[in-house]
C-alpha atoms as one frame of an Amber mdcrd trajectory, in Angstrom:
protein
   0.120  -0.213  -0.266   2.623   2.565   1.282   3.917   2.694  -2.899   0.425
   2.568  -4.154   0.038   6.196  -3.918   3.692   7.780  -5.051   3.526   5.391
  -8.341  -0.010   7.002  -8.688   1.469  10.465  -8.241   4.641  10.055 -10.707
   2.195   8.211 -13.163  -0.041  12.109 -12.682   3.122  13.850 -13.367   3.945
  12.190 -16.526   0.312  12.737 -17.807   1.032  16.732 -16.745   4.077  16.953
 -18.842   2.567  15.316 -21.474   0.054  17.836 -22.220   2.555  20.807 -21.469
   3.449  19.620 -24.679   0.328  19.972 -26.542   0.824  23.522 -27.351   4.519
  22.284 -29.048   3.621  19.768 -30.785   0.064  22.034 -32.236   2.899  24.250
 -33.542   5.081  21.599 -35.151   1.297  20.272 -36.934   0.415  23.537 -38.154
   1.593  25.633 -40.999   4.620  27.877 -40.705   3.166  30.357 -43.508   1.375
  32.938 -43.009  -2.506  32.480 -42.175  -3.653  34.639 -44.296  -2.489  37.805
 -46.980  -4.414  40.643 -48.699  -6.293  40.901 -52.678  -2.475  42.089 -53.374
  -1.293  38.301 -52.663  -3.892  36.327 -54.765  -4.648  35.987 -58.468  -7.704
  37.994 -59.376 -10.057  34.733 -59.124  -9.600  34.357 -55.510 -11.343  38.333
 -54.511 -14.631  38.463 -53.228 -16.699  41.230 -53.369 -15.668  43.917 -50.213
 -13.563  41.572 -48.609  -9.866  42.508 -48.514  -8.137  40.285 -46.107  -7.982
  36.973 -44.786  -6.998  35.018 -48.226  -4.747  32.134 -47.725  -1.405  31.698
 -50.064  -1.316  29.895 -53.089   0.506  27.096 -54.151   1.150  25.905 -50.659
   1.057  21.973 -49.818  -1.939  20.727 -49.243  -0.969  19.412 -45.457  -1.075
  23.420 -45.066  -4.197  24.082 -46.746  -6.006  20.810 -44.862  -5.198  22.314
 -41.696  -6.000  25.697 -42.141  -9.528  23.521 -41.513  -8.542  24.975 -37.838
  -7.184  28.836 -38.620  -9.348  31.919 -39.072  -9.692  33.358 -42.566 -12.070
  34.426 -45.187 -13.958  30.805 -46.035 -13.324  29.048 -42.219 -17.123  29.542
 -41.122 -17.962  28.782 -44.741 -15.866  25.671 -43.844 -17.787  24.949 -40.854
 -21.036  25.188 -41.510 -21.591  22.556 -44.422 -18.738  20.741 -42.244 -21.166
  20.207 -38.715 -24.170  20.333 -41.423 -23.054  16.987 -43.126 -21.971  14.975
 -39.731 -25.897  15.861 -38.223 -27.236  14.020 -41.376 -24.829  11.397 -41.013
 -26.214  11.019 -37.535 -29.702  11.858 -38.420 -28.977   8.889 -41.219 -28.138
   6.751 -39.108 -31.403   7.509 -37.262 -33.412   6.838 -40.221 -31.572   3.292
 -41.043 -32.742   1.737 -37.405 -37.087   2.547 -38.442 -36.698   2.564 -41.865
 -35.952  -0.124 -44.267 -33.512   1.256 -47.463 -33.330  -1.726 -49.217 -36.124
  -4.099 -48.898 -38.232  -1.066 -49.228 -38.688   0.979 -53.055 -41.178   3.356
 -51.198 -37.890   4.832 -48.869 -34.523   5.153 -51.579 -36.367   8.403 -52.748
 -36.094   9.807 -48.324 -32.382   7.716 -49.502 -31.517   9.436 -52.251 -32.357
  12.839 -50.272 -30.162  12.133 -47.356 -26.959  11.266 -49.409 -27.462  13.995
 -51.531 -27.915  16.649 -48.573 -24.569  14.471 -47.588 -22.573  15.065 -50.866
 -23.965  18.818 -51.750 -22.303  19.395 -47.406 -19.398  17.436 -48.213 -18.299
  19.003 -51.356 -18.821  22.291 -50.248 -17.221  21.483 -47.626 -13.717  20.312
 -49.588 -14.286  23.361 -52.317 -14.247  26.066 -49.170 -11.439  24.216 -47.912
  -8.967  23.570 -50.608  -9.856  26.066 -53.327  -7.001  28.169 -52.448  -4.669
  25.841 -53.821  -4.091  27.039 -57.188  -6.288  28.768 -59.565  -6.601  25.168
 -61.909  -8.140  23.638 -58.599 -10.245  26.657 -57.637 -11.823  26.147 -60.298
 -12.322  22.010 -60.139 -13.372  22.549 -56.929 -15.699  24.663 -57.012 -17.322
  22.268 -60.513 -17.453  19.528 -57.711 -19.194  22.091 -55.144 -21.631  22.644
 -58.377 -22.457  19.153 -59.299 -23.421  18.750 -55.296 -25.743  21.111 -55.483
 -27.309  19.310 -59.370 -27.759  16.695 -57.329 -29.372  18.059 -54.883 -31.676
  19.900 -56.152 -32.957  17.205 -58.496 -33.688  14.893 -55.332 -35.510  17.599
 -53.933 -37.609  17.462 -56.657 -37.523  13.894 -56.170 -38.726  14.196 -52.682
 -40.963  16.704 -52.712 -42.940  14.938 -55.935 -43.037  11.503 -54.184 -43.855
  11.725 -50.747 -45.508  15.778 -50.633 -47.448  16.295 -53.453 -51.419  16.075
 -53.907 -52.897  13.391 -56.067 -54.943  17.081 -57.768 -51.497  18.946 -58.199
 -49.798  15.473 -59.649 -52.409  15.154 -62.710 -51.763  18.609 -63.480 -47.077
  18.198 -63.531 -47.248  14.009 -63.966 -45.699  14.572 -67.258 -43.263  17.155
 -67.633 -42.531  17.788 -63.960 -39.488  14.705 -63.437 -38.225  15.405 -66.614
 -37.845  19.343 -66.214 -36.221  18.401 -62.891 -33.007  16.469 -64.798 -33.329
  19.607 -67.378 -32.961  22.351 -65.125 -30.271  20.900 -62.576 -28.309  20.031
 -65.171 -28.717  23.377 -66.722 -27.760  24.821 -62.835 -24.594  22.270 -62.499
 -23.565  23.773 -66.693 -24.765  27.755 -65.747 -22.995  28.004 -62.173 -19.803
  25.953 -63.883 -20.389  28.617 -67.165 -20.555  31.665 -65.200 -17.262  30.893
 -62.947 -15.437  29.811 -66.161 -16.133  33.441 -67.241 -16.342  35.657 -64.156
 -13.879  38.386 -65.057 -15.077  37.985 -68.407 -18.537  38.737 -68.547 -20.616
  41.691 -67.411 -21.658  41.356 -63.473 -24.975  41.187 -64.815 -24.746  38.480
 -67.180 -22.664  36.198 -65.415 -25.698  36.171 -62.433 -28.062  35.562 -64.910
 -26.463  32.404 -65.948 -26.422  30.977 -62.448 -29.062  32.748 -60.790 -31.697
  32.254 -63.284 -31.210  28.167 -64.328 -31.520  27.848 -60.077 -34.298  30.205
 -59.557 -36.123  28.236 -62.488 -35.592  25.072 -60.727 -36.405  25.738 -58.008
 -39.824  26.924 -59.226 -40.401  24.004 -60.137 -39.488  22.526 -57.102 -41.125
  23.085 -54.353 -44.802  23.845 -56.181 -45.702  21.004 -54.840 -44.765  21.620
 -51.397 -46.220  25.236 -52.082 -49.419  23.822 -53.380 -49.902  21.631 -50.785
 -49.295  24.436 -48.461 -51.929  27.065 -50.007 -54.822  23.677 -50.100 -54.261
  22.460 -46.883 -58.003  22.532 -44.972 -57.597  24.086 -40.873 -57.560  20.495
 -39.754 -54.268  19.807 -41.390 -52.315  22.255 -40.599 -51.681  20.737 -37.012
 -49.180  17.847 -39.263 -46.094  18.786 -38.383 -44.836  17.517 -41.784 -46.745
  20.817 -42.736 -44.985  23.149 -40.699 -41.485  22.117 -40.961 -42.121  22.580
 -45.063 -43.349  25.785 -43.951 -40.142  26.850 -42.362 -38.126  24.837 -45.659
 -39.152  27.548 -47.522 -38.615  30.535 -45.036 -35.232  29.760 -44.983 -34.597
  28.401 -48.402 -35.631  31.887 -49.804 -33.645  33.919 -46.928 -30.766  32.143
 -47.758 -31.415  33.181 -51.577 -31.599  36.865 -50.652 -27.855  36.590 -49.406
 -26.524  34.493 -52.036 -27.448  37.116 -54.379 -26.275  39.990 -52.296 -23.401
  41.002 -50.847 -24.777  41.777 -48.189 -23.901  43.300 -44.916 -20.273  43.775
 -46.468 -21.723  46.035 -48.616 -22.342  48.332 -45.817 -19.894  47.481 -44.094
 -16.934  47.382 -45.574 -13.018  46.209 -44.509 -15.622  44.655 -41.249 -16.531
  41.402 -42.580 -13.461  39.726 -43.407 -13.252  36.975 -41.366 -17.028  36.943
 -39.832 -20.641  38.024 -41.302 -19.775  37.876 -45.105 -23.241  37.172 -46.433
 -22.244  33.977 -48.023 -21.817  32.962 -44.840 -24.931  33.863 -43.846 -26.370
  32.319 -46.434 -25.122  28.678 -45.753 -25.916  28.691 -41.913 -30.136  29.251
 -43.853 -29.233  27.118 -46.395 -28.177  24.479 -44.039 -31.275  25.497 -41.558
 -33.652  24.043 -45.436 -32.025  20.917 -45.187 -32.499  19.781 -41.906 -35.904
  20.929 -41.964 -36.862  19.346 -45.761 -35.143  16.041 -44.711 -37.220  16.481
 -41.387 -40.183  17.190 -43.683 -40.404  14.691 -45.699 -39.488  11.795 -43.440
 -42.485  12.744 -41.908 -44.375  12.833 -45.364 -42.959   9.317 -45.462 -44.279
   7.731 -42.472 -48.021   9.819 -42.526 -48.302  10.207 -46.260 -48.315   6.269
 -47.397 -51.857   5.309 -48.541 -51.650   8.435 -50.748 -48.336   8.525 -51.980
 -48.305   4.843 -52.423 -51.339   5.165 -55.140 -49.712   8.221 -57.171 -46.277
   5.927 -58.051 -46.852   2.647 -57.717 -43.254   0.730 -58.446 -42.084   3.838
 -60.804 -39.009   4.140 -58.099 -36.473   2.312 -60.220 -37.830   4.993 -63.221
 -36.302   7.766 -60.456 -33.742   6.795 -59.219 -32.446   5.440 -62.663 -32.820
   9.785 -63.360 -30.941  10.415 -60.864 -28.158   8.855 -61.548 -28.229   9.904
 -64.825 -27.976  13.699 -63.687 -25.060  12.651 -61.394 -23.254  11.613 -65.086
 -24.086  14.486 -66.576 -23.003  16.292 -64.024 -20.106  15.154 -63.368 -19.063
  15.242 -67.656 -20.798  19.469 -67.901 -17.856  19.588 -64.534 -15.497  17.213
 -66.554 -15.372  19.851 -69.571 -15.491  22.850 -68.237 -11.997  21.605 -65.890
 -10.558  20.803 -68.901 -11.256  24.318 -70.500 -10.108  26.308 -67.404  -6.297
  24.040 -67.950  -6.220  24.697 -71.374  -7.939  28.307 -70.828  -4.412  28.647
 -68.013  -1.518  26.697 -70.187  -2.408  29.141 -72.251  -2.073  32.042 -69.248
   1.189  30.756 -69.131   2.581  31.432 -72.326
């Protein structure tokens, strides 16, 4: 017994010594390059309106950019908002998989697609904002990948709204063109965003916005129409349905996020004050995450409570919708690959 206490004290002393080494180990692990630089130190393609500093230096190692996950720069909030949301949805997917048979129940496939698509677009966005500062080529490449993720999420949103949320009378009106239109507009959103990014400093600003925002706006108008129709025609007795409340939230959050996506506020109101926090794109990220979480919750509730309606409307068409999803993914990936090759040629010509 006499030796037990001294031994425990010795172990405690060793553990305290190890803790004192943590700051030095972290300092050795983190990059030694300056954390942020100003617009004068990075190519024009990296510039953001009204953001004059907080940029990471280009042409560093991949390790440097991965470790900037834990540093302060003007993309840090964009990275963390979507990274945390992706982790939340992974946990949500785990919980759903305990009660939903995604393999044997074909009517659960659209729910599976929207959850996976949401995690995909959040992951692609996280990687784009974290790693795009590597070089001009990787800046374009990662954001093209980001646009592919957004297009997949658009199609998936259209699918679950059409499959779970739609009312029979609205289904009868739009069944002939809704899903083909969703595929086309998802691809146009990807292609338009890639082209706008590719020609960002060559096209007039309003034309660049038009290429990106018009397909996005048209896609959302089509995708959300089953939800809007259901909210508009809901009887007073149906207003207690919790799914309707979450659908209202997802519409509200999306409209707020769309505003901050389209306009550089509040940094335009406070130039020089929003280099790290408070940028419109950061606010856009937060509300888009809230929109996605509300949407997933709404369609999960619809999956549970509206089975009689959607089984009678769609029968055994889930395989067709899954095939359309793969087709959309393939078209968007090919478009992104083509635009990446255009960027490579453009940069090679620039170097010559």
